[in-house]
Amino acid sequence: MTLNPFEITKAVDFSDDEIAATYVSYGGSETSVMLNPRSPMNQFLVGGKGGGRTHLMRYFSFPLQIERAGSSGSDIKRDGYIGIYLRCSGLNGSRFSGKRQSSEAWDAVFSYYMDLWMAQLLLGQLIEYRCITQAWGEREERLVVAEVLNQFAPGNSSASFDHDQSLAGLQKYFIETRRSIDYEVNNAALTGSLDVRILASRGVALFATTSAIAESLFGGSPPRFTFLLDEFENLSAAQQRYVNTLLREKPLEITFVVGSRRYGIRTKHETLSAGESNRSGSEYTQVVLEQRYSANKAQYSAFCAAMASSRLASISPGFGAMQKFLHKSEWTDLSSPDASSRAFKRLRSRMEEVEGYSAREIEDFERHWRRLQDPIVQRYVVFRAYQEWSSSGLADLNVVKQALAYEADRSKIGNLARFGDLQKWAPEMRAFLIQDRHAHQLYSGLHQFVLLSGYLPRNFLILLKQSYSWSVFLGENALEDGISVEAQQKGVLAAASWYLRDSLPLGAMGGASERALQRLGSFLRAHRFSDKPSEISCSTVSFSEAHVSAQANAVITSGIEYGLFSVPNLGRRDRNTGARRLTVQVAPMLAPLHDLPLSRRGILHLSQDEVHAIFDPGASDDDYEAVLRARRLTWNMPFTVAPASSSKPVDSDVKDRLF
Amino acid sequence: MVGVDYSYFRRETYLPENVGSQAYDIFISSYNESERVVELMAAVSAAQKYWLIHDEYGLKDDPSTAACISPGPVGEIEYWAVVFRSVLPTREARTSLKIGIDITGMMRPVIAALMHGMRLAGLQSVDVFYSDPVAYVRGAETKFSQGGVERVSQIPGFEGSHWSDASVPEVLVLGAGYDSSLHSQVLESRRSASHYVMFGLPGLQAHMYQDAVFRFQEVVESWNERGGPSTLHAPANDPFATASELQRVISELESESPDIDLYLCAVGSKSQVLGFALYHYFERRSTSTSLIFPYSVSYSAETSVGWSRTHVFETVSVIGGSAGS
């Protein structure tokens, strides 16, 4: 069976060796672009699922440092940091709650437990560090143990410490202490009581350990102890407050790199330090990976191509260019010769239904129309007729003669621009022709895959994985001949369906977000394939902030945080009213499910009723159908104005364009 | 460690018309609107009958066919404490009672906590009933949970002491059912783990194994196989075979790597849930093993059609004078 080079799409699935082998540098140097493990400043790495956080954080963890350095102790020392990778999911934070205990009791137990856990993991890395570097001896380790115990539990713990006076002994002591807490936390569900002896106040177990290590093992000039704290979203708000407190109160030898999903930062960086909050630039810096990627689109595209090429080269050494690997489609692949005829027949039958055109005029119009050679031009004539009809009450049939003149003279430079706005609308005319055949829109080729990924590299790999699987299923030899458009088309839809399932928020918000997405998608689709769409390549809506209820706002916010919607532009103000306008786009990965475009050009402005019907969880299907029906009347022949009761007037004065 | 030999546990199967042949002092069942739940309650022979009410079904009215106990929103072990306080006589008189408990309509975490509840109440043995449906109302598309998963977390009382060290392998064994949204949430909640998926084979009905495998394909992107076979099988209506299979697989994994962080989660048949819970209760307590569950806000009160047969499983809280490891 052919191995799918894109089978593994998550860093957690990789061994340390594979993390190193599949690592692709972004822009040449992560230490400056994304993450600096030596920086004394705490860092937050935030982003959607699949942004590459885990890969990056594991790359800077100590096992990978060893991998890169081999047996060279001096290289390890030169790194200037020791990366301690931790997954917050490993704490199973939810168990520190309930069971008839107070939240104060749980907060105290959790903070103690977290200190022990981090100190224990640091000790584990240092034991390995010593094996490689031989940087200190037993005497120094005894000093560390004595110093930690002295601070950790003054007066009583030294006597109960029955382990070796070494880092390994201290680590074992921490593990055993942690296990005794585990036992008590679990038993609280059975006994209703929580009997944990806390032997050190907040932060002491961790900070005393690092201070003692810095002094006794590194003579006061330690490398940076970089705690790479992944999956921060698994901690509750109270637990995050504790971590934020550690960030605030940390000694210089420690730095924290915190990885979290967008929705996973549960407080505004609040701490337990007298109600203070950490401030960006003072206590931490924050990198939003998607923003960093989108700041340089060409670099992101090159990064995606390099990622895919390295995988392909690993199973097919000599693999050529990525551009050839993904076939690019022509719109004609999914259209049919008579697609534009169907659209014309609809137009003609409508012309026959209204007064204003003689039979002769209609026949002439058709005869001229059939002389047109290019289906794009043919479809554009139909569209222009609808445009005219909408604005003037009747279509100016001379448009077909202008089209014939254009075709006769189209080889001349600049001629295209002279025929109305055909050049601008041509992509939509292609979309019409595909739609007229009742086929899904086409998304293929490297460029489109990069756009679809929405600046989440994992999405790009999943698109390739699904397309490759379909290619194999269709009997293609993808490594030799590339992946066909058909396989990409099927792969894209499979990847989009997966993305939807995978991105929905937990709980009731999941259902509300999915419903809002379906309604927004179908609304935009109805607009795109109406007789006279008002906007070009439209997958974005805009509305006044004042029109959004609290419930709708929660759905929108959640949809953005979970990657169902993206926000191409925040906070523009309406030129007339001054009210802030929000723009929301269907996430690119979900666009294929609704046949929406990937390029962002037009914005559809929504009324208050429409915002309510689409986003508010209290809006019924009937509410939604009513606003859609009203809008369809304005988008489709005979272009009647919507009843005032069903939809408030639509803003038409704001003509924002994103780019 | 020598594991429990689950083959010694008694397991019987009855057709609906024969289910009344056994007499009980107390019979307890979780109420929902399924035919196999309601009719079993009517058919079984017992001196006292009780319905347990689960808020998650959102039923408007309590049933009138037996006394109702409604512990409300409490933890799973507390749930059983309330139930047993309500129905059992003095502690001394409990040991001679013959008690039957139908888990067909019961919330899965409550099933898991049964042995803990029994031990705390001083009960050594009960007969657990589970009835097979003829089919589910929407076939492979049947959704049992409603309103989405709120959280995936450890079931209180089944919280292990984990290594929580990235260098220690993490393993998740998921007992799969029909509800793919539950599968994906569980797999994603332990996304760092190697995932083993246990399907019910044979299923409760002939087509149900294929249905479950088919539904699972929707979440393969969340499935970390890490190479090697990671699909397991155990009969969907046999908790003892399920526990035995878990015992075998975990034993193999531990022979390769003695230290593992193990997470067990059963979202398949209720018999499967009992099997997972038995294995944890008797063999994995005080280890780095947790039983986890995707908690939903609510569940459908009517998901199945018909009643084909009923299984009775002897369930104990103590083996040879010990409550497990």
Coordinates of C-alpha atoms in Angstrom, one line a residue, chain A residues 128-466:
Chain A
E128 CA 20.3 14.3 32.0
Y129 CA 22.2 17.6 31.6
R130 CA 24.7 16.4 34.2
C131 CA 25.1 13.0 32.4
I132 CA 26.0 14.8 29.2
T133 CA 28.0 17.7 30.5
Q134 CA 29.5 16.4 33.7
A135 CA 29.1 20.0 34.8
W136 CA 28.9 19.4 38.6
G137 CA 29.5 16.6 41.1
E138 CA 27.7 15.0 44.1
R139 CA 28.8 17.7 46.5
E140 CA 27.0 20.4 44.6
E141 CA 23.8 18.3 44.4
R142 CA 23.9 17.8 48.1
L143 CA 24.0 21.5 48.5
V144 CA 20.9 21.9 46.3
V145 CA 19.0 19.3 48.3
A146 CA 19.8 21.0 51.6
E147 CA 18.9 24.4 50.3
V148 CA 15.6 23.3 48.8
L149 CA 14.5 21.4 51.9
N150 CA 15.5 24.3 54.0
Q151 CA 13.2 26.6 52.1
F152 CA 10.7 24.0 51.1
A153 CA 9.6 22.9 54.5
P154 CA 11.6 24.6 57.3
G155 CA 11.9 22.5 60.4
N156 CA 10.1 19.3 59.6
S157 CA 10.8 18.1 56.1
S158 CA 14.5 17.4 56.3
A159 CA 13.9 14.8 58.9
S160 CA 11.3 13.1 56.7
F161 CA 13.5 13.2 53.6
D162 CA 14.7 9.6 53.3
H163 CA 16.2 9.7 49.8
D164 CA 19.6 10.2 48.4
Q165 CA 21.0 13.7 48.8
S166 CA 21.0 14.1 45.1
L167 CA 18.9 15.6 42.3
A168 CA 17.5 12.2 41.7
G169 CA 16.6 11.8 45.3
L170 CA 15.0 15.2 45.4
Q171 CA 13.0 14.4 42.3
K172 CA 11.8 11.1 43.8
Y173 CA 10.7 13.0 46.9
F174 CA 8.7 15.4 44.8
I175 CA 7.1 12.6 42.8
E176 CA 6.1 10.8 46.0
T177 CA 4.7 14.0 47.5
R178 CA 2.7 14.6 44.3
R179 CA 1.4 11.0 44.4
S180 CA 0.2 11.4 47.9
I181 CA -1.7 14.5 46.8
D182 CA -3.1 12.5 43.8
Y183 CA -4.4 9.9 46.3
E184 CA -6.1 12.5 48.5
V185 CA -7.6 14.3 45.6
N186 CA -9.1 11.1 44.2
N187 CA -10.3 10.0 47.6
A188 CA -12.1 13.2 48.2
A189 CA -14.8 11.9 45.9
L190 CA -15.2 8.9 48.1
T191 CA -14.7 10.4 51.6
G192 CA -15.9 13.9 51.1
S193 CA -12.7 15.2 52.8
L194 CA -9.4 16.6 51.5
D195 CA -6.5 15.9 53.7
V196 CA -3.4 17.4 52.0
R197 CA -0.5 18.8 53.9
I198 CA 0.9 21.8 52.1
L199 CA 4.6 22.1 53.1
A200 CA 5.4 25.2 51.1
S201 CA 3.6 28.4 50.2
R202 CA 2.8 29.4 46.7
G203 CA 5.7 29.3 44.3
V204 CA 8.3 28.2 46.8
A205 CA 8.7 24.6 45.7
L206 CA 9.5 25.7 42.2
F207 CA 11.4 28.9 42.8
A208 CA 13.5 27.6 45.7
T209 CA 14.5 24.7 43.5
T210 CA 15.6 26.9 40.6
S211 CA 17.4 29.3 42.9
A212 CA 19.3 26.6 44.6
I213 CA 20.2 25.0 41.3
A214 CA 21.3 28.4 39.8
E215 CA 23.6 29.1 42.8
S216 CA 25.0 25.6 43.6
L217 CA 25.2 24.0 40.2
F218 CA 25.9 27.0 37.9
G219 CA 27.7 29.4 40.3
G220 CA 25.1 32.0 39.9
S221 CA 25.2 32.1 36.1
P222 CA 22.7 29.5 35.0
P223 CA 21.3 28.9 31.6
R224 CA 17.7 30.0 31.2
F225 CA 15.2 27.4 32.6
T226 CA 12.6 27.7 29.9
F227 CA 9.3 26.1 30.8
L228 CA 7.4 25.4 27.6
L229 CA 3.9 25.1 29.0
D230 CA 1.6 23.7 26.2
E231 CA -2.1 23.2 26.1
F232 CA -2.8 26.1 28.5
E233 CA -6.5 26.0 27.5
N234 CA -6.8 22.8 29.6
L235 CA -6.6 24.9 32.8
S236 CA -9.5 26.6 34.4
A237 CA -9.6 30.4 35.0
A238 CA -8.5 30.0 38.6
Q239 CA -5.6 27.7 37.6
Q240 CA -4.5 30.1 34.8
R241 CA -4.5 32.9 37.4
Y242 CA -1.9 30.9 39.3
V243 CA 0.3 30.3 36.3
N244 CA 0.0 34.0 35.5
T245 CA 1.2 34.7 39.0
L246 CA 4.2 32.5 38.5
L247 CA 5.0 34.5 35.3
R248 CA 4.8 37.7 37.3
E249 CA 6.8 36.6 40.3
K250 CA 9.4 34.4 38.6
P251 CA 13.1 34.9 39.2
L252 CA 15.4 35.9 36.4
E253 CA 16.7 32.4 35.7
I254 CA 13.3 31.2 34.7
T255 CA 11.2 32.0 31.6
F256 CA 7.8 30.7 30.6
V257 CA 6.6 30.1 27.1
V258 CA 2.9 29.4 27.2
G259 CA 1.1 27.8 24.3
S260 CA -2.6 28.2 24.0
R261 CA -5.5 28.1 21.6
R262 CA -7.2 31.3 20.8
Y263 CA -10.1 30.6 23.1
G264 CA -7.9 29.2 25.8
I265 CA -6.8 32.4 27.6
R266 CA -9.6 32.4 30.2
T267 CA -8.7 35.6 32.0
K268 CA -7.2 38.9 30.9
H269 CA -3.9 37.8 32.2
E270 CA -5.1 38.2 35.8
T271 CA -2.9 37.1 38.7
L272 CA -3.3 36.4 42.4
S273 CA -0.9 39.3 43.2
A274 CA -3.2 41.8 44.7
G275 CA -5.6 41.6 41.8
E276 CA -2.9 42.9 39.3
S277 CA -3.0 41.7 35.7
N278 CA 0.1 41.0 33.7
R279 CA 0.7 43.5 31.0
S280 CA 1.9 42.8 27.4
G281 CA 5.4 44.2 27.1
S282 CA 6.0 44.2 30.8
E283 CA 5.4 40.7 32.0
Y284 CA 4.9 38.9 28.7
T285 CA 4.9 39.2 25.0
Q286 CA 2.3 37.6 22.8
V287 CA 2.7 36.1 19.3
V288 CA -0.5 35.1 17.5
L289 CA 0.9 32.6 15.0
E290 CA -1.7 33.3 12.2
Q291 CA -1.0 37.0 12.4
R292 CA 2.7 36.4 12.1
Y293 CA 2.1 34.1 9.1
S294 CA -0.3 36.5 7.4
A295 CA 2.1 39.4 7.8
N296 CA 4.2 38.0 5.0
K297 CA 2.0 36.0 2.6
A298 CA 4.8 35.0 0.3
Q299 CA 6.9 33.7 3.2
Y300 CA 3.9 31.7 4.5
S301 CA 3.3 30.2 1.0
A302 CA 7.0 29.3 0.7
F303 CA 6.8 27.7 4.2
C304 CA 3.9 25.6 3.2
A305 CA 5.6 24.5 0.0
A306 CA 8.8 23.6 1.9
M307 CA 6.8 21.6 4.5
A308 CA 5.2 19.6 1.8
S309 CA 8.3 19.2 -0.3
S310 CA 10.3 17.8 2.7
R311 CA 7.6 15.2 3.3
L312 CA 7.5 14.2 -0.4
A313 CA 11.3 14.1 -0.6
S314 CA 11.4 11.8 2.3
I315 CA 9.6 9.1 0.4
S316 CA 10.5 10.1 -3.1
P317 CA 14.1 11.6 -3.1
G318 CA 14.3 13.6 -6.3
F319 CA 10.8 15.0 -6.0
G320 CA 10.3 18.0 -8.2
A321 CA 8.3 21.2 -7.8
M322 CA 5.2 21.5 -5.6
Q323 CA 3.5 23.5 -8.3
K324 CA 3.4 20.5 -10.6
F325 CA 2.3 18.2 -7.8
L326 CA -1.0 19.9 -7.4
H327 CA -2.6 20.2 -10.9
K328 CA -4.3 23.5 -11.5
S329 CA -7.8 23.4 -12.8
E330 CA -9.5 25.3 -15.6
W331 CA -13.0 26.4 -15.0
T332 CA -14.0 24.5 -18.1
D333 CA -13.2 21.2 -16.3
L334 CA -16.4 21.6 -14.4
S335 CA -18.5 23.5 -16.8
S336 CA -20.3 22.2 -19.9
P337 CA -20.8 23.7 -23.3
D338 CA -24.4 24.6 -22.7
A339 CA -24.0 26.0 -19.2
S340 CA -24.3 29.6 -20.4
S341 CA -27.3 28.6 -22.6
R342 CA -29.2 27.5 -19.5
A343 CA -28.7 30.9 -17.9
F344 CA -29.7 32.6 -21.2
K345 CA -32.9 30.6 -21.4
R346 CA -33.9 31.7 -17.9
L347 CA -33.3 35.3 -18.9
R348 CA -35.3 34.9 -22.1
S349 CA -38.3 33.4 -20.5
R350 CA -38.3 36.3 -18.0
M351 CA -38.1 38.8 -20.8
E352 CA -41.1 37.1 -22.3
E353 CA -43.1 37.4 -19.1
V354 CA -42.8 41.2 -18.8
E355 CA -44.0 43.9 -21.0
G356 CA -41.4 46.1 -22.8
Y357 CA -39.8 43.7 -25.2
S358 CA -41.2 42.7 -28.6
A359 CA -40.8 39.2 -29.9
R360 CA -38.5 40.5 -32.6
E361 CA -36.3 42.3 -30.0
I362 CA -36.0 39.1 -28.0
E363 CA -35.1 37.1 -31.1
D364 CA -32.5 39.6 -32.2
F365 CA -31.0 39.6 -28.8
E366 CA -30.7 35.8 -28.8
R367 CA -29.3 35.7 -32.3
H368 CA -26.6 38.1 -31.4
W369 CA -26.0 36.4 -28.1
R370 CA -25.4 33.0 -29.8
R371 CA -22.8 34.5 -32.0
L372 CA -20.6 35.2 -29.0
Q373 CA -17.7 32.7 -28.8
D374 CA -16.6 32.9 -25.2
P375 CA -19.0 31.4 -22.6
I376 CA -17.5 33.9 -20.0
V377 CA -18.6 36.8 -22.2
Q378 CA -21.9 35.1 -22.9
R379 CA -22.6 34.7 -19.2
Y380 CA -21.5 38.3 -18.5
V381 CA -24.0 39.6 -21.0
V382 CA -26.8 37.8 -19.1
F383 CA -25.5 39.2 -15.9
R384 CA -25.3 42.7 -17.3
A385 CA -28.9 42.4 -18.6
Y386 CA -30.0 41.6 -15.0
Q387 CA -27.9 44.5 -13.7
E388 CA -29.6 46.9 -16.1
W389 CA -33.0 45.5 -15.4
S390 CA -32.5 46.0 -11.7
S391 CA -31.4 49.6 -12.0
S392 CA -33.5 50.8 -14.9
G393 CA -36.5 48.5 -15.0
L394 CA -35.6 47.1 -18.3
A395 CA -32.4 45.5 -19.7
D396 CA -30.6 47.5 -22.4
L397 CA -30.2 44.9 -25.1
N398 CA -27.4 46.8 -26.8
V399 CA -25.1 45.2 -24.3
V400 CA -24.9 42.1 -26.6
K401 CA -23.7 44.3 -29.5
Q402 CA -21.0 45.7 -27.3
A403 CA -20.0 42.2 -26.4
L404 CA -19.7 41.2 -30.1
A405 CA -17.6 44.3 -30.7
Y406 CA -15.4 43.4 -27.8
E407 CA -14.9 39.8 -29.0
A408 CA -14.1 41.0 -32.5
D409 CA -11.5 43.3 -31.2
R410 CA -10.4 41.5 -28.0
S411 CA -6.8 40.9 -29.1
K412 CA -6.1 44.6 -28.7
I413 CA -4.2 45.4 -25.5
G414 CA -6.5 47.0 -22.9
N415 CA -9.6 46.0 -24.7
L416 CA -10.8 43.8 -21.9
A417 CA -10.9 46.7 -19.5
R418 CA -13.0 48.6 -22.0
F419 CA -15.9 46.2 -22.0
G420 CA -17.7 47.2 -18.8
D421 CA -16.2 45.6 -15.8
L422 CA -15.8 42.1 -17.3
Q423 CA -12.3 41.8 -16.0
K424 CA -13.5 42.3 -12.5
W425 CA -16.4 40.0 -12.7
A426 CA -14.8 37.2 -14.8
P427 CA -14.0 35.0 -11.8
E428 CA -17.6 35.2 -10.7
M429 CA -18.8 34.4 -14.3
R430 CA -16.7 31.2 -14.1
A431 CA -18.3 30.4 -10.8
F432 CA -21.7 30.9 -12.4
L433 CA -20.9 28.5 -15.2
I434 CA -19.8 25.8 -12.8
Q435 CA -22.9 26.5 -10.6
D436 CA -25.2 26.3 -13.7
R437 CA -23.9 22.7 -14.1
H438 CA -24.9 22.0 -10.4
A439 CA -21.3 21.2 -9.6
H440 CA -19.2 22.2 -6.6
Q441 CA -16.8 25.1 -7.1
L442 CA -13.2 24.3 -7.8
Y443 CA -10.4 24.7 -5.3
S444 CA -7.1 23.4 -6.6
G445 CA -3.5 24.2 -7.0
L446 CA -0.8 25.2 -4.5
H447 CA -2.0 28.8 -4.3
Q448 CA -5.6 27.9 -3.5
F449 CA -4.5 25.3 -0.9
V450 CA -2.4 27.9 0.8
L451 CA -5.4 30.3 0.9
L452 CA -7.7 27.5 2.1
S453 CA -5.4 26.7 5.0
G454 CA -6.3 30.1 6.6
Y455 CA -2.7 30.5 8.0
L456 CA -2.9 27.2 9.9
P457 CA -0.2 24.9 8.5
R458 CA -2.0 21.8 9.8
N459 CA -4.9 22.6 7.5
F460 CA -2.6 22.7 4.6
L461 CA -1.2 19.3 5.4
I462 CA -4.7 17.9 5.9
L463 CA -5.8 19.2 2.5
L464 CA -2.8 17.4 1.0
K465 CA -3.4 14.3 3.0
Q466 CA -7.0 14.0 1.9

